[in-house]
XYZ file of C-alpha atoms in Angstrom:
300
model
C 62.418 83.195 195.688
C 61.875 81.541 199.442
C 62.994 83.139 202.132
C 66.259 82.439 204.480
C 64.608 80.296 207.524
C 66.266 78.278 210.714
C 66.434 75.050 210.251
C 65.836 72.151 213.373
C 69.177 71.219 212.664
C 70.655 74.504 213.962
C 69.878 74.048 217.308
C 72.249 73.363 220.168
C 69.708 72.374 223.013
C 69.756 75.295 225.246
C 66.068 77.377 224.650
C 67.478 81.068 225.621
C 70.613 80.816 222.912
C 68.615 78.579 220.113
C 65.522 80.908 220.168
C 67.636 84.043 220.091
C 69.030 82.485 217.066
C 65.747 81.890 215.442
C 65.090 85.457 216.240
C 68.222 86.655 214.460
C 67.420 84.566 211.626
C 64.296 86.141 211.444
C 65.516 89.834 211.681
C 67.724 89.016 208.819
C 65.416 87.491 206.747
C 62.871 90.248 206.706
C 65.611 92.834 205.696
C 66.199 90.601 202.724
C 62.662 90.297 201.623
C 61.845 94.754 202.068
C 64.847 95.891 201.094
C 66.531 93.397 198.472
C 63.326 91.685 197.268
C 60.485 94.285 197.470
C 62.711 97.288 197.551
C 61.129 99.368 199.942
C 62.063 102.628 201.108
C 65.320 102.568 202.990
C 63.598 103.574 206.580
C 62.923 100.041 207.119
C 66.269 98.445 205.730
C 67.662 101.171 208.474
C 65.387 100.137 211.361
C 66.099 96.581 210.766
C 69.616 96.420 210.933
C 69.506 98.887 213.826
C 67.393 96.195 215.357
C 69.637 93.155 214.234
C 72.993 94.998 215.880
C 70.793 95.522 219.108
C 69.222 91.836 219.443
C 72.600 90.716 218.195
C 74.429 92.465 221.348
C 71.739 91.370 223.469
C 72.231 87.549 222.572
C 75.916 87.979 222.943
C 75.742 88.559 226.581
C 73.354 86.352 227.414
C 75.318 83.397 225.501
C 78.175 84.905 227.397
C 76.372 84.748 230.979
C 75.304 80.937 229.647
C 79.024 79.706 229.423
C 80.379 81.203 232.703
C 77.525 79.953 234.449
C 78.133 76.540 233.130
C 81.655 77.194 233.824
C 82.210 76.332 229.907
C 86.338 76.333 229.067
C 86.562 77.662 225.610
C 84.745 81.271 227.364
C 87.269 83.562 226.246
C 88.142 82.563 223.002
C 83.952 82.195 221.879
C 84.435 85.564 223.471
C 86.622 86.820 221.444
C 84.607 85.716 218.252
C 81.750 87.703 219.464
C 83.812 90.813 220.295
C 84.809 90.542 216.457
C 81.643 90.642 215.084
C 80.493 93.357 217.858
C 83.641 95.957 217.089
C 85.218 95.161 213.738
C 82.462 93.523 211.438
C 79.300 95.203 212.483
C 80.522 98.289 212.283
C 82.830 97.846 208.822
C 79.144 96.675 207.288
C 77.102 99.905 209.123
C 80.103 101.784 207.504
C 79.681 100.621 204.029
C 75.914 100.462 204.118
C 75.645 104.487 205.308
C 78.619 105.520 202.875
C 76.972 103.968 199.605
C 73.762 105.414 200.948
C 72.246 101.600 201.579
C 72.459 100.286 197.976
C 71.552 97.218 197.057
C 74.996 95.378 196.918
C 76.021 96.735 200.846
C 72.451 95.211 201.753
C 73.177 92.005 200.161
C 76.601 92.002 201.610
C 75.012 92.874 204.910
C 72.484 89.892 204.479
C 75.276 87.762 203.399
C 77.743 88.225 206.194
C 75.495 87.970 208.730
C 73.665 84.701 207.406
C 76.969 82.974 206.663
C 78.452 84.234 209.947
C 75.081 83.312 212.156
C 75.363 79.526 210.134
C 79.126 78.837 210.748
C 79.295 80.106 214.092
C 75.790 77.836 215.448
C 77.460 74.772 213.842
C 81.219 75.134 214.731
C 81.506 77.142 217.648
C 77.906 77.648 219.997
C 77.298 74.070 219.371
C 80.988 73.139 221.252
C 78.891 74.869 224.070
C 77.082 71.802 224.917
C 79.878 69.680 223.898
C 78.781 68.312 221.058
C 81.761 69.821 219.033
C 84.182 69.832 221.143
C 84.395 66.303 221.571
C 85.384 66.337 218.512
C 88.697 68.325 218.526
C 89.764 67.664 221.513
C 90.766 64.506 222.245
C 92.783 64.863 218.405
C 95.502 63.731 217.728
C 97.019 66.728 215.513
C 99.137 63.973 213.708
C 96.489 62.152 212.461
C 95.940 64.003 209.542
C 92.970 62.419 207.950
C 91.170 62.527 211.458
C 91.793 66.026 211.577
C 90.769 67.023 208.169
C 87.533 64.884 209.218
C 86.503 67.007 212.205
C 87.953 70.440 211.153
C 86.966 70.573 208.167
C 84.444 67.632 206.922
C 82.005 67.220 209.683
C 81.476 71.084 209.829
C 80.578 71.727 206.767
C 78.751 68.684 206.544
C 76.333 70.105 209.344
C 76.423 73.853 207.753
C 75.027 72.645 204.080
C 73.413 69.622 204.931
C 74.906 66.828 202.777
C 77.686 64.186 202.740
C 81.404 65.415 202.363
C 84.903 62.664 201.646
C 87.725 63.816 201.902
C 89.063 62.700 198.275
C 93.120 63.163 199.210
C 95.459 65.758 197.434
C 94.982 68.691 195.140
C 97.278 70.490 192.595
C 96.012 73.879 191.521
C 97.261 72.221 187.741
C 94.138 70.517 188.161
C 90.978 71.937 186.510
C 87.497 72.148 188.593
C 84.674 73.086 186.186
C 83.269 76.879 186.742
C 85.768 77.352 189.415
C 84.772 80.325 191.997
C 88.254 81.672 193.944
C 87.636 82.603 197.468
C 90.581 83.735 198.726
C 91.245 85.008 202.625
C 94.745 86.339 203.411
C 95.695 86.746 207.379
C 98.626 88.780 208.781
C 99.963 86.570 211.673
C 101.629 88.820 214.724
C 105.129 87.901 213.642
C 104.533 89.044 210.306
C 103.637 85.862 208.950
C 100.529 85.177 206.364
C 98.337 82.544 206.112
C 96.424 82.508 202.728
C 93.344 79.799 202.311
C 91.503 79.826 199.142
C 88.432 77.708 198.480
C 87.887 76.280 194.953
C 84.391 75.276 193.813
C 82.416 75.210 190.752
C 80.123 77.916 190.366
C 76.475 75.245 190.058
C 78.151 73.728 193.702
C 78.527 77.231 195.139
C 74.744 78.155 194.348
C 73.351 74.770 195.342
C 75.809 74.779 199.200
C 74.606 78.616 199.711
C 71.088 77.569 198.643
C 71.184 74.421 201.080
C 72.924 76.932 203.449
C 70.056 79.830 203.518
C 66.799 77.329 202.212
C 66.799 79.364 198.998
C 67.415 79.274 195.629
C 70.103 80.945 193.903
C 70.896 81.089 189.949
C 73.966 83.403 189.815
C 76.784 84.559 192.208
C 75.418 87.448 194.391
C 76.982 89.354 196.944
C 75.022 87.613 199.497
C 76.814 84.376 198.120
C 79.731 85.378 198.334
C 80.356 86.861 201.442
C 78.061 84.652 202.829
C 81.114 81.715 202.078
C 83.588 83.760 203.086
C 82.163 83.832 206.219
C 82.143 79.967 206.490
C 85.588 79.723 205.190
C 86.846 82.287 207.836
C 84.838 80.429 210.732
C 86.599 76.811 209.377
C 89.979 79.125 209.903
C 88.849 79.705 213.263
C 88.260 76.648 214.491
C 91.360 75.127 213.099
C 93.175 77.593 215.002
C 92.110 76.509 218.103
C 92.249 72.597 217.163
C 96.077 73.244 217.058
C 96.152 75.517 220.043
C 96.553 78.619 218.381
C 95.190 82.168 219.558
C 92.548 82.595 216.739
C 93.246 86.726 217.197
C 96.943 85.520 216.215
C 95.749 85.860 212.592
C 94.113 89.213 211.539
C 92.098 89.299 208.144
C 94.150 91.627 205.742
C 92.086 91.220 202.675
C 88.897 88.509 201.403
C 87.016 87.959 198.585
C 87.088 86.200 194.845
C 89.680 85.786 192.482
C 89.853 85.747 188.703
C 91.541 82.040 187.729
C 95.156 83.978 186.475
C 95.383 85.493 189.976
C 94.821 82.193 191.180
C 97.169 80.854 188.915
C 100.238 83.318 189.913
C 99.518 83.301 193.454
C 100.225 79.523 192.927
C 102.748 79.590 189.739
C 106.121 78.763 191.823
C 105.303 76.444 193.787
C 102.362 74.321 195.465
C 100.693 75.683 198.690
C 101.829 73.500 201.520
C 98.328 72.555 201.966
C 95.889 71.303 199.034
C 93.020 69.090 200.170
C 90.567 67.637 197.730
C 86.888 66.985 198.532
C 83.777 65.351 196.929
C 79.907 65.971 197.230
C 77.437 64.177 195.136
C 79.176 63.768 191.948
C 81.248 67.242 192.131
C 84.497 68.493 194.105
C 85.876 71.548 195.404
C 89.118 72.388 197.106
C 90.452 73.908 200.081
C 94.277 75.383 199.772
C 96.177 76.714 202.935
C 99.310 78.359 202.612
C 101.553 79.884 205.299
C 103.901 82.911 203.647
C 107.183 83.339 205.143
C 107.475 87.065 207.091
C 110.323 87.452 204.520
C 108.602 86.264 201.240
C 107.800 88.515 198.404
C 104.056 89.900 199.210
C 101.233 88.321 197.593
């Protein structure tokens, strides 16, 4: 198998935040090979995340330093993403990977959150930085829907697996994507409210994005694959909240992770979600649903 690696097309242009990156990538890339790959003892799978959560914190504040120096606007809400993965996600994974004694899955989930969170968060948020996002979302206009869907959505993933994305146009959950993998992410707004998004994908286009994602192949769904794309789905969620003004920390993740087609099915069974976007790569699609749950609707 090859090994996760950075990629040219990761950096943003400043040397201090794009080499701490390649350093990250790195860290993460050796835990794979011991501890998932190799299988060696679980001193070094310990030492190594130790050391990923250190460098990780490290990187944060200078990247932090960067944008007030630069007097960069969107400071507090990048913030805000970093003070995520620093209090809630870090330690939920250190949780899981001491309570199941660092098996194999909470590794791979480890390696997987981290890679997918590292490769969304260089291409949709540290990359708006230097401006070369931002310009993007900014001068929207929110009723332009297919210009929207194009820089929220499109041109981000585009940049996070490599390869062209169209937006096709609408989507029923009636109709039937080959393989389909469920990735479902439910929020709980502050007024009660939930917003559900659930990407749909065939299962070959799920191991060839992750394996374009990570530069490495993949021949069945793995826990790194899967929360790996959960990550990217819940950094698309991000940005989309602040494209439309919203306080990201407005929605708080309740419960991720892959469903079996019936649940999709009955999430879906009485009526459409109000959002169902089609798109096409090479010769296959997948589809992105968004659906926000009334406070007083039945609970999912």
């Amino acid at each position: 198998m090859q090994q996760i690696h950075w990629e040219d097309r990761f950096g943003i242009g400043v040397e201090i935040i794009d080499e701490a990156h390649r350093k990250l990538f790195s860290i993460v890339e050796k835990i794979l090979d011991l501890y998932v790959e190799k299988h060696e003892d679980k001193f070094a799978c310990v030492e190594g995340i130790k050391y990923f959560k250190a460098y990780a914190f490290r990187h944060f504040a200078e990247e932090e330093a960067y944008m007030r120096e630069i007097g960069y606007p969107g400071y507090l809400a990048h913030k805000k993403i970093h003070d995520r993965m620093r209090w809630e996600t870090l330690p939920a994974l250190e949780h899981l990977l001491y309570t199941t004694d660092f098996s194999t899955q909470a590794v791979q989930r480890f390696v997987g959150v981290c890679t997918g969170w590292l490769t969304g968060h260089i291409i949709i948020e540290d990359r708006a930085i230097t401006g070369r996002a931002a310009a993007e979302t900014d001068s929207l206009d929110l009723n332009d829907e297919p210009s929207v869907i194009q820089a929220v959505i499109v041109a981000p993933l585009q940049e996070i697996f490599g390869c062209s994305i169209q937006f096709i146009g609408a989507f029923s959950t009636k109709d039937l994507i080959d393989d389909a993998q469920y990735c479902q992410l439910l929020y709980r707004t502050r007024d009660g409210r939930r917003l559900r998004a659930v990407l749909v994908m065939g299962e070959q286009l799920l191991l060839r994005a992750a394996g374009l994602m990570f530069g490495m192949d993949f021949y069945e769904k793995s826990e790194i694959v899967c929360f790996a794309m959960q990550e990217i789905a819940q950094n698309l969620i991000q940005r989309a909240a602040v494209c439309f003004h919203r306080d990201p920390d407005a929605y708080q993740m309740e419960t991720d992770g892959f469903l079996e087609r019936e649940e999709y099915l009955r999430l879906f069974r009485e009526r459409e979600p109000q959002y169902s976007l089609l798109f096409q790569t090479h010769q296959e699609c997948f589809a992105l649903c968004l659906d926000l749950i009334p406070a007083a609707g039945p609970e999912p």
